[in-house]
Tab-separated table of C-alpha atoms in Angstrom:
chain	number	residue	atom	x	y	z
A	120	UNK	CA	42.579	-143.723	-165.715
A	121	UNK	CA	42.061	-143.155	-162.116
A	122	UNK	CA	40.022	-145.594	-160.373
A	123	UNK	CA	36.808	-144.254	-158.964
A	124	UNK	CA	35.631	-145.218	-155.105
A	125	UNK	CA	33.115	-147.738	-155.214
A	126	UNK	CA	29.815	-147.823	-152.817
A	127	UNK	CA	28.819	-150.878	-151.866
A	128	UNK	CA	25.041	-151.540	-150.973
A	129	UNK	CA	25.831	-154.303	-148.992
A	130	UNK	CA	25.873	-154.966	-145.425
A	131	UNK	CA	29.167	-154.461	-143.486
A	132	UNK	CA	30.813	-157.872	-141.909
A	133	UNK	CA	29.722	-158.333	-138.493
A	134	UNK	CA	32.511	-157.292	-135.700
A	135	UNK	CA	33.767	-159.971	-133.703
A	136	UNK	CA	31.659	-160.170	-130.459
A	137	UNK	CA	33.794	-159.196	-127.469
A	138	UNK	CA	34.526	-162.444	-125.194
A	139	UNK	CA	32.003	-162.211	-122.219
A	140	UNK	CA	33.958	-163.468	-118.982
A	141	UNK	CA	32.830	-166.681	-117.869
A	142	UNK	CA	31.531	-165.036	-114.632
A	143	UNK	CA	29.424	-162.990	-116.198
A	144	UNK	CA	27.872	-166.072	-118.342
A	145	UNK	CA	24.069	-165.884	-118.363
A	146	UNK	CA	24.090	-168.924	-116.058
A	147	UNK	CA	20.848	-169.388	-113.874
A	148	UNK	CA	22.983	-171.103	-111.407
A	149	UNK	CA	25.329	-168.489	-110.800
A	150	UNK	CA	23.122	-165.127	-111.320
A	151	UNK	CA	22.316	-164.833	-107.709
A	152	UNK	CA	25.774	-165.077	-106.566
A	153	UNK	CA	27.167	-162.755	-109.424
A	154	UNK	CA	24.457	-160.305	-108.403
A	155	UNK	CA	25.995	-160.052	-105.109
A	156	UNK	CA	29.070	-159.722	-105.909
A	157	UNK	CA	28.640	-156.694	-107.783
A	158	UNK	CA	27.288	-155.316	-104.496
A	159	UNK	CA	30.321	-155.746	-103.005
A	160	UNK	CA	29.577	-159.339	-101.172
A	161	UNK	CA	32.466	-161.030	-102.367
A	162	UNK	CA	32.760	-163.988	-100.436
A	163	UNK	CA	28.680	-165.604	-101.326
A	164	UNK	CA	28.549	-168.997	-98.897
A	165	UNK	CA	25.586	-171.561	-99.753
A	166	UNK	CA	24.701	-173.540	-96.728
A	167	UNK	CA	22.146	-176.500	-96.904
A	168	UNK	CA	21.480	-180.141	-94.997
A	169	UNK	CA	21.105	-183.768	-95.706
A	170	UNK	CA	18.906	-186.193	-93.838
A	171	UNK	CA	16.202	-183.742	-92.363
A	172	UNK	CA	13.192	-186.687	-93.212
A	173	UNK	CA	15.110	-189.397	-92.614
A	174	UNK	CA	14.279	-191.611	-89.659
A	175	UNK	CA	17.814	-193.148	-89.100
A	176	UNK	CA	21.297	-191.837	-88.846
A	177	UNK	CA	22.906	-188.261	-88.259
A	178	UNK	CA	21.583	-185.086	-89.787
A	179	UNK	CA	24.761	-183.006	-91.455
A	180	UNK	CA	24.797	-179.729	-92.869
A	181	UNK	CA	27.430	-178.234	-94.991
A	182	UNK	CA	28.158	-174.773	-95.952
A	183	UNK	CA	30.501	-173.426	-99.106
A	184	UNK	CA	32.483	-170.525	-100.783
A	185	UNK	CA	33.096	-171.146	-104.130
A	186	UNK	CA	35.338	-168.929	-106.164
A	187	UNK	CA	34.361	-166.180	-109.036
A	188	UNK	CA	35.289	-166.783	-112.502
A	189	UNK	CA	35.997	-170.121	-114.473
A	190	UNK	CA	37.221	-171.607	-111.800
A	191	UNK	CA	33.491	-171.834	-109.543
A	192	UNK	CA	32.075	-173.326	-112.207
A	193	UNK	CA	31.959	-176.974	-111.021
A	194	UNK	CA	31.671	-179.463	-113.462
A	195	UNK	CA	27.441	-181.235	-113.491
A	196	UNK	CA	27.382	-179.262	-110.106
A	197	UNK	CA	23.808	-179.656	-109.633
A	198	UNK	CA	21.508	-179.983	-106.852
A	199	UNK	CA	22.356	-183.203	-105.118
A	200	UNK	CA	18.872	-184.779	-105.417
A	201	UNK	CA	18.692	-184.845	-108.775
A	202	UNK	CA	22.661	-186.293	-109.446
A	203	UNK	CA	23.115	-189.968	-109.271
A	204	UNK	CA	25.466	-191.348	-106.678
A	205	UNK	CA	28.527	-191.825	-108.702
A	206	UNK	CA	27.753	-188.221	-110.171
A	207	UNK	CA	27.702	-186.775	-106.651
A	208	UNK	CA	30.913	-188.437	-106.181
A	209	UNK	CA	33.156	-186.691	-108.928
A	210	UNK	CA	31.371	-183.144	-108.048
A	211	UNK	CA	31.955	-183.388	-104.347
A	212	UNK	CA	35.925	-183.837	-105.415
A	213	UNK	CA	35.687	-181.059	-107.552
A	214	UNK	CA	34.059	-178.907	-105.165
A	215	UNK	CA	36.622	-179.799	-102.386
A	216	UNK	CA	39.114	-178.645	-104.734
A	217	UNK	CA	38.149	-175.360	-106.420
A	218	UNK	CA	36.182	-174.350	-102.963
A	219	UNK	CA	37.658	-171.275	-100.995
A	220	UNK	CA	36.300	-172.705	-97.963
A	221	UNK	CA	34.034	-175.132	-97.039
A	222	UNK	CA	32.845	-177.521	-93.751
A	223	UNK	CA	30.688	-180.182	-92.725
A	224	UNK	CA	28.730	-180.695	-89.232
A	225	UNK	CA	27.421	-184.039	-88.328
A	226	UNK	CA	24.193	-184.328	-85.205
A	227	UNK	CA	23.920	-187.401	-83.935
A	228	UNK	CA	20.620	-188.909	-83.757
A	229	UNK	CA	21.087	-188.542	-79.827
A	230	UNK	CA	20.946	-184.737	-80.061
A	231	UNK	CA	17.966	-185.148	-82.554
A	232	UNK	CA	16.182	-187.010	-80.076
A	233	UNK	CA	16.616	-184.791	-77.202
A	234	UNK	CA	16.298	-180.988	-78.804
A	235	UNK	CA	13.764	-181.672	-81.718
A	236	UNK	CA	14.674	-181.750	-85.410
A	237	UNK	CA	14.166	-177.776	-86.528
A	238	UNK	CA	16.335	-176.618	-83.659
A	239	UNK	CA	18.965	-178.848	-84.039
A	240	UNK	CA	18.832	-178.165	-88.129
A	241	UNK	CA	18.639	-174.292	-87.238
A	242	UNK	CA	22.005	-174.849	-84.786
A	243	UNK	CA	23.754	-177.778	-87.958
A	244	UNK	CA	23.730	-174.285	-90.305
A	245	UNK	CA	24.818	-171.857	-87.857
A	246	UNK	CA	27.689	-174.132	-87.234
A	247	UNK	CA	28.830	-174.892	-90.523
A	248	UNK	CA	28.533	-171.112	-91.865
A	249	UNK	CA	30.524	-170.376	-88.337
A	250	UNK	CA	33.415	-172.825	-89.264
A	251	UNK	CA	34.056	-171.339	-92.652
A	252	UNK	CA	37.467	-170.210	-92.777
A	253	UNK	CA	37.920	-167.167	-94.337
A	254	UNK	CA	34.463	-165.899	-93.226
A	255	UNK	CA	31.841	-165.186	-95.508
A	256	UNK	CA	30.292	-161.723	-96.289
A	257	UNK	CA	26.769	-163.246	-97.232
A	258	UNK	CA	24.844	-166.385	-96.424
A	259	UNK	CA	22.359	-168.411	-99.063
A	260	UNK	CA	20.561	-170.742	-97.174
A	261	UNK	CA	18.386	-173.438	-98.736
A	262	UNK	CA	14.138	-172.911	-98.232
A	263	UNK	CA	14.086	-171.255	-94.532
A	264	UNK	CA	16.005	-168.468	-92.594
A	265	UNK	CA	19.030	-169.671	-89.921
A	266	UNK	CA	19.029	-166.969	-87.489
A	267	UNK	CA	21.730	-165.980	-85.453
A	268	UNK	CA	24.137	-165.639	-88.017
A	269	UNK	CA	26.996	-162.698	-87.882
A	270	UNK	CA	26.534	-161.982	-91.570
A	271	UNK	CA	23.618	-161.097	-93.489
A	272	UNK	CA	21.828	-163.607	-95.240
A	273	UNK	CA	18.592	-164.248	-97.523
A	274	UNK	CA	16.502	-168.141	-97.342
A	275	UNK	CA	16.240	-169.364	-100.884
A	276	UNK	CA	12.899	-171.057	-102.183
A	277	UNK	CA	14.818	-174.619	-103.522
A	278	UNK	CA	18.147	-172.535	-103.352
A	279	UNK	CA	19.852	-175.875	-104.014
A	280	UNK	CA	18.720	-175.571	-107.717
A	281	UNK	CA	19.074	-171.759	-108.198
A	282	UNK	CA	22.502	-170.990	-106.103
A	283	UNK	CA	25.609	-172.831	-107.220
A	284	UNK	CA	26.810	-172.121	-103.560
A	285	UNK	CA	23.541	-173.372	-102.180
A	286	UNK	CA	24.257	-176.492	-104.789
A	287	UNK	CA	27.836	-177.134	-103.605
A	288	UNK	CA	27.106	-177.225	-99.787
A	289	UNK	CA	23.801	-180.030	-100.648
A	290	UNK	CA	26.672	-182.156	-102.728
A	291	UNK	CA	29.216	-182.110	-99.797
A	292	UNK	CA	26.244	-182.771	-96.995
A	293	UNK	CA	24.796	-185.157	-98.752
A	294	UNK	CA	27.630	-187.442	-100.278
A	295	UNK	CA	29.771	-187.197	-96.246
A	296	UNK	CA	26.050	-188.234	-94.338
A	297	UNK	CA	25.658	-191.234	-97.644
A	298	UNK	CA	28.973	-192.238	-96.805
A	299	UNK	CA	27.836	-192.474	-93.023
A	300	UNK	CA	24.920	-194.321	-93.370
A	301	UNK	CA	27.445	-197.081	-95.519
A	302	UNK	CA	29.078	-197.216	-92.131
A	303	UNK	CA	26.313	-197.353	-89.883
A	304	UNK	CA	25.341	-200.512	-92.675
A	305	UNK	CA	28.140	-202.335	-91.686
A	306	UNK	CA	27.538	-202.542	-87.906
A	307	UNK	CA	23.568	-203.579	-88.877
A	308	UNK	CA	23.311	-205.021	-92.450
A	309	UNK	CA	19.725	-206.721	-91.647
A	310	UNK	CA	18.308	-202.431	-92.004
A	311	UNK	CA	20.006	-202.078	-95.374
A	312	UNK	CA	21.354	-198.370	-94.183
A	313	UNK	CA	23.457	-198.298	-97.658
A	314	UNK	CA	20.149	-198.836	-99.796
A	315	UNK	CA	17.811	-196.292	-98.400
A	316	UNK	CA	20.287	-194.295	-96.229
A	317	UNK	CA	17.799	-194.176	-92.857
A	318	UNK	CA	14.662	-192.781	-95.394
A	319	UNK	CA	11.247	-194.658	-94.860
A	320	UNK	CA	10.678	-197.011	-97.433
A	321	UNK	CA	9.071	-200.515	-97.662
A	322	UNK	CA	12.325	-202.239	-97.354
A	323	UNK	CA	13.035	-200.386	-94.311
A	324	UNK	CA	9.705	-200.443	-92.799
A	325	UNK	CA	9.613	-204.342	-92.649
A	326	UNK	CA	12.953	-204.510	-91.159
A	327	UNK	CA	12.269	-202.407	-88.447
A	328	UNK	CA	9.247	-204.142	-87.660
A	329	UNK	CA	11.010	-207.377	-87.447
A	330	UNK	CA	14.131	-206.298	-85.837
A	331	UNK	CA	12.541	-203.316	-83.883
A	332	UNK	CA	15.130	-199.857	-83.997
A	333	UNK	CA	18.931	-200.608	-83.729
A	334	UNK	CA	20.724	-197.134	-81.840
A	335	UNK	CA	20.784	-195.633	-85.083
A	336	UNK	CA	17.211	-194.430	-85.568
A	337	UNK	CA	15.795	-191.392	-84.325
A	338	UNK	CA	13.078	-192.523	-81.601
A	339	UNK	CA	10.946	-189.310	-82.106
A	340	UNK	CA	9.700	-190.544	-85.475
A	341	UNK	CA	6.257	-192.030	-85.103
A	342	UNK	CA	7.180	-195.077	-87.110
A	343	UNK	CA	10.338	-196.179	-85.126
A	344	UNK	CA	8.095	-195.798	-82.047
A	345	UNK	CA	5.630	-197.856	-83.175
A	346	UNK	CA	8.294	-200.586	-83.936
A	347	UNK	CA	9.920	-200.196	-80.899
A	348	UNK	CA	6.734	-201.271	-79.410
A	349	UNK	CA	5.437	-203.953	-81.547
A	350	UNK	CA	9.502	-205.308	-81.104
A	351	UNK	CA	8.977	-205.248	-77.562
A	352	UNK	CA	5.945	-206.825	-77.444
A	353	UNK	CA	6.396	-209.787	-79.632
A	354	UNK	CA	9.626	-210.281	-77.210
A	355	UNK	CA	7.581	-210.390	-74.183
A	356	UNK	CA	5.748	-213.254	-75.967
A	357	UNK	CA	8.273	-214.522	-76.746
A	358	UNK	CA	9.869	-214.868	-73.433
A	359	UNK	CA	6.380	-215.060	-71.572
A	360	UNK	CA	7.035	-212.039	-69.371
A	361	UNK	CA	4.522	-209.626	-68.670
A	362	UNK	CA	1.885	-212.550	-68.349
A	363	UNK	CA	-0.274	-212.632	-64.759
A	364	UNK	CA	0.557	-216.123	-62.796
A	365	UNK	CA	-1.910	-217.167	-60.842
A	366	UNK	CA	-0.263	-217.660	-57.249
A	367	UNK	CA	-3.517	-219.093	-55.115
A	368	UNK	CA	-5.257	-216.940	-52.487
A	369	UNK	CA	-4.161	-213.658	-52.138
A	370	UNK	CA	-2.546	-212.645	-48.647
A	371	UNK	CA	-3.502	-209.534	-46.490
A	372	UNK	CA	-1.681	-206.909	-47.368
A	373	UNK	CA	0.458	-204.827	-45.089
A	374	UNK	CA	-0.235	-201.149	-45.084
A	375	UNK	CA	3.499	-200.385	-44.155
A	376	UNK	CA	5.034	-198.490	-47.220
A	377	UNK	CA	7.533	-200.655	-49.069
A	378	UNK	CA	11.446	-200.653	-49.101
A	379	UNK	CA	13.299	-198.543	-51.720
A	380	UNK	CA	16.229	-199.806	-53.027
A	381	UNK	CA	17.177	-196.206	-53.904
A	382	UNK	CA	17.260	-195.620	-49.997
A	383	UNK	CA	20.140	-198.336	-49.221
């Protein structure tokens, strides 16, 4: 007897799901830059500082190209801030390795002094995007807009949490100015640079006001002015200088003007 076809009522096995490409993963970290790449911006660079609020030490900034694909995803990349210092440690290595290009610019606090803090961040970023080698085609930067840049760009609201690039260049800026700051600990221990890295805290608050600044702090800050001059003071009474001594009667004075120094 010939066998008869058979309808079945029941639902057909599902078909394998096609294999979505890790760089077009729904990752929040890595839609922005995906997004412009399918605009043709292939080369996305994240650029973003460290040390902006501290009160001691260098500010650096740090820009970054990471790769499409598998390979930019950086293992725990993360926003620097919220990674723990050994953490920051292992993704800075990884970044340095999987980057396509990437740079670091240090300001020393004698620049910060003399030009102001937002120009001399606005001039950190310029120079870090600058040095990337190959050149970008698009620039994330992290909360405000770096003129003066030959590429187009967009400022990112906390771009160091939504833009893996952004991400990348907070990691490298902040784990090369932490490793300055371990150095600037060295030559004065009695600050405790390597504990809170030049930031204002209590610790550091009571040790400048018994040391007064060391030529690491940034003199524009109120608080490292206001040491400076309670420092100064206490050595003046201290020493006993600045006090008025008493000499007896006061002479006549001569109404010729006195001798400069300057004018020998």
């Amino acid at each position: 007897m010939a066998a008869r076809p058979v309808h079945s009522t029941a639902a057909p096995p599902p078909r394998a799901r096609r294999a979505v490409p890790a760089d077009d993963a729904s990752d929040a970290m890595w839609v922005m830059e995906r997004s412009l790449r399918r605009r043709g911006f292939v080369a996305v660079a994240g650029a973003d500082e460290a040390g902006r609020g501290a009160c001691a030490g260098p500010l650096v900034a740090a820009a970054c190209v990471l790769p499409a694909g598998k390979r930019g995803r950086v293992p725990g990349l993360a926003d620097s801030k919220l990674l723990t210092a050994a953490a920051r440690e292992r993704v800075y290595a990884e970044i340095v390795d999987r980057a396509v290009s990437w740079s670091v610019v240090e300001i020393p606090v004698e620049d910060l002094d003399a030009r102001g803090m937002h120009v001399t961040n606005l001039e950190a970023l310029r120079r870090a995007v600058c040095a990337l080698d190959p050149e970008p085609d698009y620039v994330l930067t992290d909360g405000f807009a770096v003129p003066g840049l030959a590429r187009p760009g967009l400022a990112v609201w906390k771009g160091d949490r939504v833009a893996a690039c952004v991400a990348a260049a907070s990691v490298l800026a902040k784990v090369t100015r932490d490793r300055i700051m371990a150095e600037l600990h060295e030559r004065w221990p009695e600050y405790d640079f390597a504990g809170h890295k030049g930031y204002i805290t209590d610790v550091h608050t009571a040790a400048l006001e018994r040391h007064g600044p060391c030529p690491a702090h940034r003199r524009r800050f109120v608080n490292v002015a206001r040491a400076r001059d309670l420092h100064a003071g206490r050595v003046l009474q201290l020493t006993g200088g600045g006090t008025m001594v008493d000499d007896g009667p006061m002479r006549p004075s001569s109404c010729e003007p006195a001798t400069s120094t300057e004018d020998r």
